Coordinates of C-alpha atoms in Angstrom, one line a residue:
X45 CA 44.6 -1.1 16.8
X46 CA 47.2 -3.6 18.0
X47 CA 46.3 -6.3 15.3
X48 CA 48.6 -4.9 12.2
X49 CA 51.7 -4.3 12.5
X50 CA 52.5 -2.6 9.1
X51 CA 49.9 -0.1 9.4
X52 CA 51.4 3.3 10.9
X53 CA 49.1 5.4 13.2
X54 CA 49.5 9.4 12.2
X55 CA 48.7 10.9 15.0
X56 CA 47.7 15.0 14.6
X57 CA 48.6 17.2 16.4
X58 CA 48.6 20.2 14.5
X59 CA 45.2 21.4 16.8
X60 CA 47.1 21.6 19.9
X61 CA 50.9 21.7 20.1
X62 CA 51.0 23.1 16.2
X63 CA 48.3 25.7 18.2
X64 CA 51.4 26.6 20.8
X65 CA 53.4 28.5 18.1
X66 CA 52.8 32.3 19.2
X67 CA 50.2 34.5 16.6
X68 CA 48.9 31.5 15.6
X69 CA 45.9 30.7 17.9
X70 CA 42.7 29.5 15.9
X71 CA 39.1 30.2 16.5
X72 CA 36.6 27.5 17.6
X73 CA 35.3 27.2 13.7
X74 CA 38.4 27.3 12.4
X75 CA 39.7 24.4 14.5
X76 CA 36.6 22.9 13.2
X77 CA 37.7 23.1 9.4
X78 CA 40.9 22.2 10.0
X79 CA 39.4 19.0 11.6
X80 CA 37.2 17.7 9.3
X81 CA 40.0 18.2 6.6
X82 CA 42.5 16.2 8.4
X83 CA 39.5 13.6 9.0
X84 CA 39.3 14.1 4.8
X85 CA 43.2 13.6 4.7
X86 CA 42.6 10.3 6.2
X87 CA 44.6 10.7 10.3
X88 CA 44.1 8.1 12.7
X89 CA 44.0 10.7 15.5
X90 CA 43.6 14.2 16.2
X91 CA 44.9 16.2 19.7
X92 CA 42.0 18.1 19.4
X93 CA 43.5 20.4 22.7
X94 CA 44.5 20.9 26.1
X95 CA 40.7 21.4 27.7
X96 CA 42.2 22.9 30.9
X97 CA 44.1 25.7 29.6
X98 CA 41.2 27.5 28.7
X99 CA 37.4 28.1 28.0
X100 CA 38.0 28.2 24.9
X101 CA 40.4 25.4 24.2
X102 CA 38.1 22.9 26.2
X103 CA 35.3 24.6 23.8
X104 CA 37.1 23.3 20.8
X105 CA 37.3 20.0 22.1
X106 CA 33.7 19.5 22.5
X107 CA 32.8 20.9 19.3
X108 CA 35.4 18.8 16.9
X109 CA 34.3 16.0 18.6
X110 CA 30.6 16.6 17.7
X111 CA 31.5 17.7 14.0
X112 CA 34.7 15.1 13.3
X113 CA 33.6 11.3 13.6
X114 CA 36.0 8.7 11.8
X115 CA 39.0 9.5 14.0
X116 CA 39.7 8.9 17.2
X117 CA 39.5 12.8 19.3
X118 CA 42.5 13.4 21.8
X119 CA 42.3 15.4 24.6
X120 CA 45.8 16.7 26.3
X121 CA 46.2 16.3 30.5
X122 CA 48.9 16.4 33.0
X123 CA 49.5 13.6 35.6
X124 CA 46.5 15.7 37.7
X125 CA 42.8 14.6 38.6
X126 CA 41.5 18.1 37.8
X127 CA 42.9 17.8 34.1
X128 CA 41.6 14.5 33.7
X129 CA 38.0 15.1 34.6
X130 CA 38.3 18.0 32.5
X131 CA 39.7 16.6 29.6
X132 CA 36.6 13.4 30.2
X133 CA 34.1 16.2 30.6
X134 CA 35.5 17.7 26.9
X135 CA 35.3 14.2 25.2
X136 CA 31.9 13.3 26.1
X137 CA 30.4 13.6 22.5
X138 CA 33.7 12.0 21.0
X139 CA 32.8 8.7 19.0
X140 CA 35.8 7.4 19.8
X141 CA 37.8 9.4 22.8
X142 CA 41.4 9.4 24.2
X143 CA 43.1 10.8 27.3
X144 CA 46.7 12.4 26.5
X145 CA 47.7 12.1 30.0
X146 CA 51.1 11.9 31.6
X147 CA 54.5 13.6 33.5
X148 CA 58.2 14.1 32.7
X149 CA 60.5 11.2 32.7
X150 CA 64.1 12.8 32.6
X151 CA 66.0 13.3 35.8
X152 CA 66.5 17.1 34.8
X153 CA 62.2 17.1 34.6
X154 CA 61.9 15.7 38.0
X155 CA 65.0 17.8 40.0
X156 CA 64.2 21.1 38.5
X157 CA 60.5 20.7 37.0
X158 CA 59.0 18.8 40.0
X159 CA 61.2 19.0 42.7
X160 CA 60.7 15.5 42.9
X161 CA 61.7 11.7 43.5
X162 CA 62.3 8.9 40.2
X163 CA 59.5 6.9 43.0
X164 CA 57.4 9.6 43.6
X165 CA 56.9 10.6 39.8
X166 CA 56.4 7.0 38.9
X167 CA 53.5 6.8 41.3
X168 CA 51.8 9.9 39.9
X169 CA 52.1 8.4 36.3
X170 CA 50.5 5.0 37.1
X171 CA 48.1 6.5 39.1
X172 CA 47.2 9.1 36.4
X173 CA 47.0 6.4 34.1
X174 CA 44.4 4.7 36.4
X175 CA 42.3 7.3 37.4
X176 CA 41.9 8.2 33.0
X177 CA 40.8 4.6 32.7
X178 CA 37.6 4.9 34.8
X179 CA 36.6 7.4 31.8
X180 CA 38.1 6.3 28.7
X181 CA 39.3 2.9 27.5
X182 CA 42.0 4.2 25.3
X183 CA 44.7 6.1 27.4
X184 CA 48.1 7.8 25.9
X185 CA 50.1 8.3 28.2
X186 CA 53.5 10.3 27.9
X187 CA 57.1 10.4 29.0
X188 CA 57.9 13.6 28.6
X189 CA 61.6 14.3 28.0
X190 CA 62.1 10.9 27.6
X191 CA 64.9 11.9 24.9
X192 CA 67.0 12.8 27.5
X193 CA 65.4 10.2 30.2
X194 CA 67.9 7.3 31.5
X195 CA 66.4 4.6 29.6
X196 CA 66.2 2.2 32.6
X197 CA 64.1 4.4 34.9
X198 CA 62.5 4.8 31.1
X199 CA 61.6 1.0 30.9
X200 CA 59.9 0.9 34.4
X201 CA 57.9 3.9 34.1
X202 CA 56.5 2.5 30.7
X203 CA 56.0 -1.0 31.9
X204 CA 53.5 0.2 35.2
X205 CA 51.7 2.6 33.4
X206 CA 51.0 -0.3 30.2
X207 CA 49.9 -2.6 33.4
X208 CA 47.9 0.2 34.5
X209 CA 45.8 0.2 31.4
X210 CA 47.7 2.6 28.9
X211 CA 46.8 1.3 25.5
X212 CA 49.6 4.1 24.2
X213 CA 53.0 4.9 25.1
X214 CA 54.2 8.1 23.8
X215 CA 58.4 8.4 23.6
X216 CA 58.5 12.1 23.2
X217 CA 62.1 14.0 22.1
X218 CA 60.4 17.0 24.1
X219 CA 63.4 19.0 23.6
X220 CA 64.8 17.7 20.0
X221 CA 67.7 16.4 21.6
X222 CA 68.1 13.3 20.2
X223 CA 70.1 11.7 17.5
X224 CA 68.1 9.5 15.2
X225 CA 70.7 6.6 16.1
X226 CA 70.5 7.5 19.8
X227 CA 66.6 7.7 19.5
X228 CA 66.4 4.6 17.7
X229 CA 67.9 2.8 20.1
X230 CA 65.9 4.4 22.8
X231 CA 62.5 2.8 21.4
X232 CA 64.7 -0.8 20.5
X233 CA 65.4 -0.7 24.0
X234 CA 61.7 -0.1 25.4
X235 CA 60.7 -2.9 22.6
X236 CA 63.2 -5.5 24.3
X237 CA 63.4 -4.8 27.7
X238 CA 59.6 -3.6 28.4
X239 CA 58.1 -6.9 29.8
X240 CA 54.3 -5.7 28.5
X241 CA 55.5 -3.6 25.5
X242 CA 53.1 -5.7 23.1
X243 CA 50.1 -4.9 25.1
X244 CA 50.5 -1.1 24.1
X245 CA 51.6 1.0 20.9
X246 CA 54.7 3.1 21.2
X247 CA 54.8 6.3 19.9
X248 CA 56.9 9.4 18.8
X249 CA 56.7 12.6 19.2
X250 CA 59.9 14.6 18.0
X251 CA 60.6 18.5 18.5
X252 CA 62.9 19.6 15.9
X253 CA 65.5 21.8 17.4
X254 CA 68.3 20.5 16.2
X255 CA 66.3 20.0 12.0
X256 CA 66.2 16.1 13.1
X257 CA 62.2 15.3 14.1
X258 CA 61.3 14.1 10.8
X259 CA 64.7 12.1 11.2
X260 CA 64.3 10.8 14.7
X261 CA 60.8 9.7 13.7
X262 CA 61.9 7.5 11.3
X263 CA 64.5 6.1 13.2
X264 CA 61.5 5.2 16.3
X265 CA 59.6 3.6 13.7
X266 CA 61.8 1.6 12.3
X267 CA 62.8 0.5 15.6
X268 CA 59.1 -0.3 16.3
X269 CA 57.5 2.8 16.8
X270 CA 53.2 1.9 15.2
X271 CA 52.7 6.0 15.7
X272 CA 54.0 9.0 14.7
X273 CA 53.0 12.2 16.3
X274 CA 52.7 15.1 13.7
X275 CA 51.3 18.6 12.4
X276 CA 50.9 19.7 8.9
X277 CA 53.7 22.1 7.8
X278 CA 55.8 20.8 10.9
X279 CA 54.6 23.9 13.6
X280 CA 54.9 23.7 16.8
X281 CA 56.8 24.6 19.9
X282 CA 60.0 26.2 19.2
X283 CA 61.6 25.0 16.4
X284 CA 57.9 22.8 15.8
X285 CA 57.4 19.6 15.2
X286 CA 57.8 16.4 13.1
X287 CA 56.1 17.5 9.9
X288 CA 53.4 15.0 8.9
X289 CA 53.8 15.8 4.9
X290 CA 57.2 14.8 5.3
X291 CA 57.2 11.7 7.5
X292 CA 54.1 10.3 5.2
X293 CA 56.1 10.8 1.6
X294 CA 59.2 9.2 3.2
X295 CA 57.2 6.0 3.7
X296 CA 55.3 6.5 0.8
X297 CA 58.7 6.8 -1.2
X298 CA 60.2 4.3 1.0
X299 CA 57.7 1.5 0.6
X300 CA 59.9 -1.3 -0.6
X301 CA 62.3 -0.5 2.7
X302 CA 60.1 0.1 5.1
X303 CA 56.9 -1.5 4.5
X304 CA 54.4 0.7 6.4
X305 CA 51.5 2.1 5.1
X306 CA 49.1 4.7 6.4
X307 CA 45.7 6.0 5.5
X308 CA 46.6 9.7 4.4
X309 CA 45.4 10.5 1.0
X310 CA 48.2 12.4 -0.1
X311 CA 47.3 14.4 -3.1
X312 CA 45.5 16.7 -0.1
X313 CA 48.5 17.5 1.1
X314 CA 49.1 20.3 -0.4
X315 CA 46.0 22.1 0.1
X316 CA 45.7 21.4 3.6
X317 CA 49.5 22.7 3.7
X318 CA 48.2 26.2 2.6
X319 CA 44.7 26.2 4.4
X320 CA 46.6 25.4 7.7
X321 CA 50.0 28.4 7.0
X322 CA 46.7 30.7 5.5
X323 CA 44.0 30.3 8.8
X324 CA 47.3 29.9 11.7
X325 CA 49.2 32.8 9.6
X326 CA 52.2 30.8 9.4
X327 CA 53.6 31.4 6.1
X328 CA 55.5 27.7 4.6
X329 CA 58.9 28.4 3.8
X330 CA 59.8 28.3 0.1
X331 CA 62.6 25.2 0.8
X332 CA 60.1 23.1 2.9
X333 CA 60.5 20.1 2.0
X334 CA 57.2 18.5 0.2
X335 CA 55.2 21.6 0.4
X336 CA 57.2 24.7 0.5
X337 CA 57.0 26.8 -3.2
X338 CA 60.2 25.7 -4.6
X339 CA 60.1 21.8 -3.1
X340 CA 58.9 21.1 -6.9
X341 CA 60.8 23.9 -8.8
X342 CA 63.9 24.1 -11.1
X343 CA 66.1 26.9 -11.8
X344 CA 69.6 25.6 -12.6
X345 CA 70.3 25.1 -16.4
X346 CA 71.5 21.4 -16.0
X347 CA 68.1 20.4 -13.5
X348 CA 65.9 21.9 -16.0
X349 CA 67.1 20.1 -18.8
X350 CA 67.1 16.5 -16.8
X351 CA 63.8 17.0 -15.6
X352 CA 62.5 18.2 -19.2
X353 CA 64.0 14.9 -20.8
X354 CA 62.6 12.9 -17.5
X355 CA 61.1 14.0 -14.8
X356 CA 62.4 11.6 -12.3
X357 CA 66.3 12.3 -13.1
X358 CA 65.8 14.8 -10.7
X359 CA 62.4 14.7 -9.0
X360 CA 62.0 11.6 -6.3
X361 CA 58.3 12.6 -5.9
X362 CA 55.5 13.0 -8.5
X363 CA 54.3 16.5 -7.6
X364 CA 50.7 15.3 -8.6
X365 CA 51.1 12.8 -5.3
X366 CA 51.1 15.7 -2.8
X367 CA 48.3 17.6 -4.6
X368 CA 50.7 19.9 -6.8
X369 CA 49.6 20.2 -10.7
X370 CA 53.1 20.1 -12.0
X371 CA 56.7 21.1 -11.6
X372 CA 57.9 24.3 -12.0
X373 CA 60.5 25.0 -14.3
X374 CA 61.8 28.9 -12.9
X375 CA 63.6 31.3 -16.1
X376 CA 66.8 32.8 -14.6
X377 CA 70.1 33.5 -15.9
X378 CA 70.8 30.3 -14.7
X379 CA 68.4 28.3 -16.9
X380 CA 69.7 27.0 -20.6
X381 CA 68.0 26.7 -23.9
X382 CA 65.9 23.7 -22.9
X383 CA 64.4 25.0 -20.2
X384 CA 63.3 28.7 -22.6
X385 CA 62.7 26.1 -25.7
X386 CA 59.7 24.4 -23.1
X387 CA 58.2 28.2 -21.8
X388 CA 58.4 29.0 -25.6
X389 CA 56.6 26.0 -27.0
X390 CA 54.1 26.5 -23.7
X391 CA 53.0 29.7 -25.2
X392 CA 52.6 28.6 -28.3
X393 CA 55.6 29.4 -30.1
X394 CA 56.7 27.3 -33.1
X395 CA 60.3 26.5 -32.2
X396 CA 61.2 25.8 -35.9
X397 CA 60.4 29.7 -36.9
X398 CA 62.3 30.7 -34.4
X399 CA 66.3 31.6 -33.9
X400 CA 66.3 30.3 -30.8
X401 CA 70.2 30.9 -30.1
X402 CA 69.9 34.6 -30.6
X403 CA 66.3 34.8 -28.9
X404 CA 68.3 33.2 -25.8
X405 CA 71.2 35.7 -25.9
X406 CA 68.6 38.4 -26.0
X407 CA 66.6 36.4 -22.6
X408 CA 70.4 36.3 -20.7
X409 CA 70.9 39.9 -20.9
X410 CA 67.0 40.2 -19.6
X411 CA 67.3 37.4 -17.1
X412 CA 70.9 39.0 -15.8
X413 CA 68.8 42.3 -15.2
X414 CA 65.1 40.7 -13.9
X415 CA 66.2 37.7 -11.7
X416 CA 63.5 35.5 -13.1
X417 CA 61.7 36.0 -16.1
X418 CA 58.0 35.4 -16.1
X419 CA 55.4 34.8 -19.3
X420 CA 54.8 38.2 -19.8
X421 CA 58.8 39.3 -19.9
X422 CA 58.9 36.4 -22.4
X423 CA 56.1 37.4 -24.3
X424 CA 57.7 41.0 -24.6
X425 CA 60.9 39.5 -25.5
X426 CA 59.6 37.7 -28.5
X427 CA 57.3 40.6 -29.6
X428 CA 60.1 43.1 -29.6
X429 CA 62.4 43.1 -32.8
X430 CA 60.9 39.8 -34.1
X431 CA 63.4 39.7 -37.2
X432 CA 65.4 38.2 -33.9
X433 CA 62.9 35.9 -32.7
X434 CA 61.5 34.4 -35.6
X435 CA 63.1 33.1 -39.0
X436 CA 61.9 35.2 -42.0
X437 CA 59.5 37.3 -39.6
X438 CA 57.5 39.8 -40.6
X439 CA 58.3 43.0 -39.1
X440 CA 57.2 46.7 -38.7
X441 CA 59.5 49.3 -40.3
X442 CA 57.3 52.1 -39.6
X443 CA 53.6 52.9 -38.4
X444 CA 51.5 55.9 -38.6
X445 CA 47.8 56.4 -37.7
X446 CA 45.9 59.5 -38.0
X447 CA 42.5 59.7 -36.2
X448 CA 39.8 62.1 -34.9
X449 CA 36.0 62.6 -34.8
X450 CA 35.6 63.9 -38.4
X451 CA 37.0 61.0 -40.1
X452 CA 37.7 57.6 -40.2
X453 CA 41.2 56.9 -38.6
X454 CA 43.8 55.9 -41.8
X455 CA 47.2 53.8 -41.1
X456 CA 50.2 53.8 -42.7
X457 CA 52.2 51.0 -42.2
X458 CA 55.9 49.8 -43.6
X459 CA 56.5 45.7 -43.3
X460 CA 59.6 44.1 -43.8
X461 CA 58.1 41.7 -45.9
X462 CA 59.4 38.2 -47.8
X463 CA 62.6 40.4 -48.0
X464 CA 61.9 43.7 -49.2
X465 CA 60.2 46.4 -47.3
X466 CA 56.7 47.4 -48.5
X467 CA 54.1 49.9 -47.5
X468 CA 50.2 50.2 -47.2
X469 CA 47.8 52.7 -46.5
X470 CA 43.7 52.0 -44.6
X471 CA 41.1 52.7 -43.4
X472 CA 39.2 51.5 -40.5
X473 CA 36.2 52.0 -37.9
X474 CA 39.2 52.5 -34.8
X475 CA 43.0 53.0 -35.3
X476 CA 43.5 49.6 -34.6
X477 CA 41.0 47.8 -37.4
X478 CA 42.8 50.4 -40.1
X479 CA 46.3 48.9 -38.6
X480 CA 45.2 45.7 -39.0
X481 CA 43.5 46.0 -42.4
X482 CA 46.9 47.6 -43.5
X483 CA 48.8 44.7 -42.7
X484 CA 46.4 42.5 -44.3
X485 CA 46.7 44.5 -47.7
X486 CA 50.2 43.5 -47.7
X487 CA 50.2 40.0 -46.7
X488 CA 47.0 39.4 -48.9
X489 CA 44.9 37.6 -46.6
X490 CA 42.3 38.1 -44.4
X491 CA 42.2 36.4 -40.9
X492 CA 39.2 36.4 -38.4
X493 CA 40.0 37.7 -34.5
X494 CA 38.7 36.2 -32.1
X495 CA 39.8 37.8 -29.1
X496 CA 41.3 41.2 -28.5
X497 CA 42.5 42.0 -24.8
X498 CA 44.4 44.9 -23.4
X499 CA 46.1 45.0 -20.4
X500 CA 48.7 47.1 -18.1
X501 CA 51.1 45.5 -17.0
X502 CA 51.9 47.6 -13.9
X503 CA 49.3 50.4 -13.9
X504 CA 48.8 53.7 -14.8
X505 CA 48.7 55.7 -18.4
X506 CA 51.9 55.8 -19.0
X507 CA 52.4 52.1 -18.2
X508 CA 54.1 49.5 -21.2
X509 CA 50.5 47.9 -22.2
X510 CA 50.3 44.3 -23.3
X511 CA 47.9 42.9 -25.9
X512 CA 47.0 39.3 -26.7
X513 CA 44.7 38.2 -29.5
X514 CA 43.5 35.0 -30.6
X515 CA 44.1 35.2 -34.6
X516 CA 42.0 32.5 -36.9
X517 CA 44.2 31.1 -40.0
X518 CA 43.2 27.8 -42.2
X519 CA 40.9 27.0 -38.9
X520 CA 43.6 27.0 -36.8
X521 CA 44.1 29.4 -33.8
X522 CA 47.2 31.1 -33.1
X523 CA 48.0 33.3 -30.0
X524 CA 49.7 36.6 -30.4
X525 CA 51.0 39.2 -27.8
X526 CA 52.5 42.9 -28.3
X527 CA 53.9 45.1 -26.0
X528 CA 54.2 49.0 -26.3
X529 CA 53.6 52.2 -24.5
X530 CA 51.1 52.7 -27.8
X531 CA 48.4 50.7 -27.8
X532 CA 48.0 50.8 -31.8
X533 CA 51.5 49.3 -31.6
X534 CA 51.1 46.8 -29.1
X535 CA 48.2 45.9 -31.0
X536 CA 50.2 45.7 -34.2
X537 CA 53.0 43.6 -32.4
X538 CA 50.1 41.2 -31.8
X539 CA 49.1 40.9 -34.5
X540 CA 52.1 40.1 -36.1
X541 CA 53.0 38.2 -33.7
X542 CA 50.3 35.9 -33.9
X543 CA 51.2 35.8 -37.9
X544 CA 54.6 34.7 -37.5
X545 CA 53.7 31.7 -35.7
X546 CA 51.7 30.5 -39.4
X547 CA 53.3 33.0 -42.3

């Protein structure tokens, strides 16, 4: 592990501290999922748990060490025989095991946590270190607190427990204390004044109390920090934990700067972002940064229409790199023509039939009323008065059907038609054929459909219902959509919809 240094180690721990966050305790199959995904996502390691907190913790371990192969399988101790032979006892079908083991560092940790001596700690930790050794070759060992820990009591502790065999140091901000200048300098001082330091890797593991962890993380590595201690989404303790997505797309983005590369295939981001907030039931926030729902999406008028002309005017990140089929550009009040020109053409909508400046005063006073406008509130805006929406439309006047069970059902429509209004009268098998076939008798062609579907929008009889049909003109296919508390209208609209888009 030691012999490149621009390969960064992601270290997982989404299985056990991302496991802490209260409600969000997995089963021992679900660990298992999550496992071999993050072996699929391409992790170095994975804390796989803390075997002596429970049965079923240690349970966990010694499954996902059976099932999950490639990377190397952590198991969490304190500075305690009893831990460590349980943790060794957990690990015993790992391919490649570690021992997590180790003891506060701080002075506030060993006053008020152990009631201890600076000496007395410092013996516990080497001999921790020592007694994991006799189990494992590779053994973490961590400082905990060390964010607040006096960084020369820091340096000694890390320099006996690397001569004791630790092949890992981990620099945890336990508390999220730390600036990322302040912690930065903690890990520059360990890499200068740490006799041994090349004998061991130093990691971080940041808490993110104050927003900083993905921050601070950055600053350890590029002090000389070779791992980075993570969870998908960023859960954990408290406030939770360095996010992995975040810390990985940095350095991806960050390449030519910082030179490290990892093995994390990130277009699985994403979908490990939602299995991991859908099994721990730990919704993502929509403003998470990389995966959260609006990371990728665009409401303002003047983003939309940068990102339209070229994406990267206001994306940094290619949402297809993190797993996410494309941006999202989000109708509100707030958006401008471009932005309804590109959900328009997206549905099929000709933008050179259309009078798109009045179409988009009509979608402000909607958008001012709905918040955001979705396809369907489109749709019903541009099959409502059409004269608006398209240029020399062709629209209803007037329409009458008459049906029952002794007759065929007859229409009788009016068309504002190539400027003058005209009127037609048939007959069909249902009130909707004898609609359509008295449309046709005006236009004076005949076009094939394809596909007829109604729907509610909301539910219930009353309920606005929205058609879509796929019309056939000149071997072309055209899309049109109606709305109306009628279905024979709605229908109608459709149709005619469908024909603007080719009269």
């Amino acid at each position: 592990m030691l012999h490149n240094p621009n390969h960064l180690y992601i270290f997982d721990t989404t299985l056990r501290d991302g496991e802490q966050v209260p409600g969000s305790q997995l089963t021992t199959p679900e660990k298992i999922i999550i496992g071999e995904a993050l072996q699929s996502l391409g992790v170095d390691v994975i804390e796989a748990g803390f075997p002596i907190s429970s049965p079923g913790d240690f349970q966990s371990v010694v499954e996902l060490s059976k099932a999950v192969r490639e990377p190397i399988i952590c198991a969490l101790t304190r500075a305690n025989k009893g831990d460590i032979d349980c943790a060794a006892e957990a690990l015993k079908y790992a391919k490649r095991p570690r021992i997590h083991t180790g003891i506060g560092s701080s002075d506030m940790h060993i006053k008020y946590k152990f009631n201890s001596t600076r000496e007395a700690i410092l013996e516990r930790a080497v001999e921790a270190v020592k007694y994991a050794k006799q189990f494992v070759e590779d053994v973490e060992f961590y400082a905990e607190d060390a964010g607040r820990a006096d960084n020369e009591y820091l340096a000694q502790m890390i320099e006996a427990v690397i001569a004791a065999g630790a092949t890992v140091v981990n620099i945890p901000d336990t508390n999220g204390y730390c600036l990322p200048e302040q912690y930065g300098a903690k890990i520059r001082f360990l890499k200068e004044n740490v006799k041994n330091i090349d004998q061991a890797i130093i990691s971080v593991h940041c808490h993110n109390d104050l927003g900083l962890a993905t921050a601070n993380s950055l600053s350890g590595i590029q002090n000389g920090a070779r791992q980075v201690e993570c969870t998908i989404n960023g859960i954990g303790e408290r406030a939770g934990n360095t996010s992995l997505e975040e810390v990985v797309m940095a350095l991806k983005t960050h390449y030519q700067t910082l030179q490290f590369q990892t093995n994390i295939n990130t277009k699985q981001l994403y979908p490990l972002s939602a299995m991991v907030s859908r099994m721990m039931r730990m919704p993502v926030q929509p403003n998470k940064a990389i995966v959260g729902r609006n990371a990728f999406a665009h409401s303002s008028g003047i983003h939309q229409d940068g990102v339209l002309k070229h994406r990267e005017n206001y994306e940094i990140i290619n949402p297809e790199d993190v797993g996410i089929d494309q941006s999202e550009i989000i109708l509100t009040a707030r958006s401008g023509r471009h932005a309804l020109k590109h959900h328009l053409e997206r549905l099929g909508y000709a933008i050179e039939r259309i009078d798109l400046d009045q179409t988009y005063q009509r979608f402000l006073v909607l958008a001012d009323e709905k918040k955001e406008i979705k396809d369907d509130d489109l749709l019903r805006l541009m099959g409502d008065e059409a004269e608006t929406n398209f240029k020399n439309g062709v629209t209803i006047s007037s329409l009458q059907v008459i049906t029952g069970d002794q007759s065929d059902p007859q229409a009788v429509i009016k068309l504002n038609y190539k400027g003058t209004e005209q009127e037609a009268t048939a007959s069909g098998n249902g009130p909707v054929s004898a609609t359509i076939k008295a449309i046709e008798s005006i236009i004076g062609s005949h076009n094939e459909i394809k596909e007829f579907n109604i729907h509610s929008i909301h539910g219930g009889s009353d309920d606005v219902s929205k058609v879509d049909m796929r019309v056939i003109h000149d071997d072309q296919s055209y899309m049109g959509y109606g709305f109306s508390t009628d279905i024979v209208r709605a229908s109608a609209n459709a149709y005619l919809d469908a024909l603007n888009k080719f009269v």
